[in-house]
Amino acid sequence: MKIHIIDTGFFKLDGGAMFGVVPKVLWNKQNPADEKNLCSWAMRCLLIEDGDKLILVDTGMGNKQDDKFFGHYDLHGDATLHSSIAEKGFSPADITDVFLTHLHFDHVGGAVRFSRDGSRLKPAFANATYWSNEAHWQWATHPNPREKASFLKENILPLQESGQLQFIQNGASPFGNISLLHVDGHTEQMMLPVIEYKEQKIIYCADLFPSSYHIPIPWIMSYDMRPLQTMEEKQRVLQLAVDEQCILLFEHDPVYEAALVENTEKGIRVRERGALKDLLVG
């Protein structure tokens, strides 16, 4: 197995929304806001080579929306989904599977693109199977008013129309060296891949821990649908990470790719954080 970080650029979100009830005087020390109270966040995807599989985990925001849409989020940075895949020596045609942790636009936007003539939307990875789960798909295609702006039909429906979409059944992973954690606090049935890499486990945190700053239990996004459940899920996953020395890999942390955690007098906290390669053993 080989694991590659796929950078797809940065975007900005309101700091208060990203840190919930945590006072700005605290979170602003971690990720300082600009004059509009916006903080920069990464969109960090993952590419996993495993046998004859080339698995892309999440796809960033993509580039098919209009300028008005991108103006809301100040998409910036030089990296894109496809340039990062090419940098690792692959083409879109090489991707065998696209695993979607959930269907919010900053995780699934790059999964769909316009055809060359611009007449229709189609999967960006023509040879790939796209993976979601039925409970989350129903949640996303019949969204509640609060979450509706995050589920864009142009990011979602072309996957099903193409025939390339499959649902994971009962939490059973389609990949031999990847198990799944299902969590419901952020959104219904978000899936976190737990990757068995050599003698270590890597948990791709999606939006349960969007960044290393969100390790403390009360540091929860206002975007979460069920914040009390998020707290319980964070505690469970953090304890797993301590007990089994799992690496936490962050999708949105603007600086740190990954972290190891430990028990302290204040609860479970970061022991070490940095690039994924520096936290891997061997």
Coordinates of C-alpha atoms in Angstrom, one line a residue, residues 48-146:
I48 CA -4.6 5.1 -1.7
E49 CA -2.7 2.6 -3.8
D50 CA -3.7 -0.9 -2.7
G51 CA -3.1 -3.8 -5.0
D52 CA -5.0 -3.2 -8.2
K53 CA -7.1 -0.4 -6.5
L54 CA -6.4 3.3 -6.7
I55 CA -8.8 4.8 -4.3
L56 CA -9.6 8.5 -4.0
V57 CA -11.1 9.7 -0.7
D58 CA -13.2 12.8 -1.2
T59 CA -12.7 15.3 -4.0
G60 CA -12.7 18.8 -2.7
M61 CA -14.8 21.6 -4.1
G62 CA -14.1 21.2 -7.8
N63 CA -14.2 24.0 -10.3
K64 CA -17.5 23.8 -12.1
Q65 CA -19.5 26.4 -10.0
D66 CA -19.8 30.0 -11.1
D67 CA -17.8 33.0 -9.9
K68 CA -20.6 34.1 -7.6
F69 CA -20.4 30.7 -5.8
F70 CA -16.6 30.8 -5.4
G71 CA -16.8 34.4 -4.3
H72 CA -18.6 33.3 -1.2
Y73 CA -15.7 30.9 -0.2
D74 CA -12.6 32.7 -1.6
L75 CA -11.1 29.6 -3.2
H76 CA -7.3 30.1 -3.2
G77 CA -4.0 28.3 -3.5
D78 CA -2.2 26.8 -6.5
A79 CA -3.2 23.1 -6.0
T80 CA -6.2 21.5 -7.6
L81 CA -7.6 18.0 -7.5
H82 CA -6.3 17.0 -10.9
S83 CA -3.0 18.7 -10.7
S84 CA -2.3 17.0 -7.4
I85 CA -3.3 13.6 -8.8
A86 CA -1.0 14.2 -11.8
E87 CA 1.8 15.2 -9.5
K88 CA 1.6 11.8 -8.0
G89 CA 2.0 10.2 -11.4
F90 CA -1.6 9.3 -12.2
S91 CA -4.4 10.4 -14.5
P92 CA -8.2 10.6 -13.8
A93 CA -8.6 7.4 -15.8
D94 CA -6.4 5.5 -13.3
I95 CA -8.8 6.0 -10.4
T96 CA -10.7 2.8 -9.7
D97 CA -12.8 4.0 -6.7
V98 CA -14.0 7.3 -5.3
F99 CA -15.0 7.0 -1.6
L100 CA -17.1 9.9 -0.4
T101 CA -17.2 10.5 3.3
H102 CA -20.3 12.6 2.8
L103 CA -21.9 14.7 0.1
H104 CA -21.3 18.3 1.3
F105 CA -20.1 20.5 -1.6
D106 CA -16.5 20.8 -0.3
H107 CA -16.1 17.0 -0.2
V108 CA -17.9 16.0 -3.4
G109 CA -17.7 19.0 -5.7
G110 CA -14.7 17.5 -7.6
A111 CA -16.5 14.2 -8.2
V112 CA -18.5 15.7 -11.1
R113 CA -17.4 17.9 -14.1
F114 CA -18.9 19.3 -17.2
S115 CA -18.5 17.4 -20.5
R116 CA -16.0 18.8 -23.0
D117 CA -18.8 20.7 -24.9
G118 CA -20.2 22.0 -21.6
S119 CA -23.6 20.5 -22.3
R120 CA -23.9 18.0 -19.4
L121 CA -22.5 17.0 -16.1
K122 CA -20.7 13.7 -15.8
P123 CA -18.5 11.9 -13.3
A124 CA -14.9 13.3 -13.3
F125 CA -13.5 9.8 -13.0
A126 CA -14.9 7.7 -15.9
N127 CA -13.5 4.4 -14.8
A128 CA -14.3 4.7 -11.1
T129 CA -17.0 3.2 -8.8
Y130 CA -18.3 5.9 -6.5
W131 CA -19.2 4.9 -3.0
S132 CA -21.7 6.4 -0.6
N133 CA -24.4 4.8 1.6
E134 CA -28.1 4.8 1.2
A135 CA -29.0 6.5 4.5
H136 CA -26.7 9.5 3.7
W137 CA -27.8 9.6 0.1
Q138 CA -31.5 9.9 1.1
W139 CA -30.5 12.6 3.6
A140 CA -28.6 14.5 0.9
T141 CA -31.2 14.3 -1.8
H142 CA -34.0 15.2 0.5
P143 CA -32.2 17.8 2.6
N144 CA -33.4 19.6 5.7
P145 CA -33.6 23.5 5.3
R146 CA -30.5 24.0 7.5

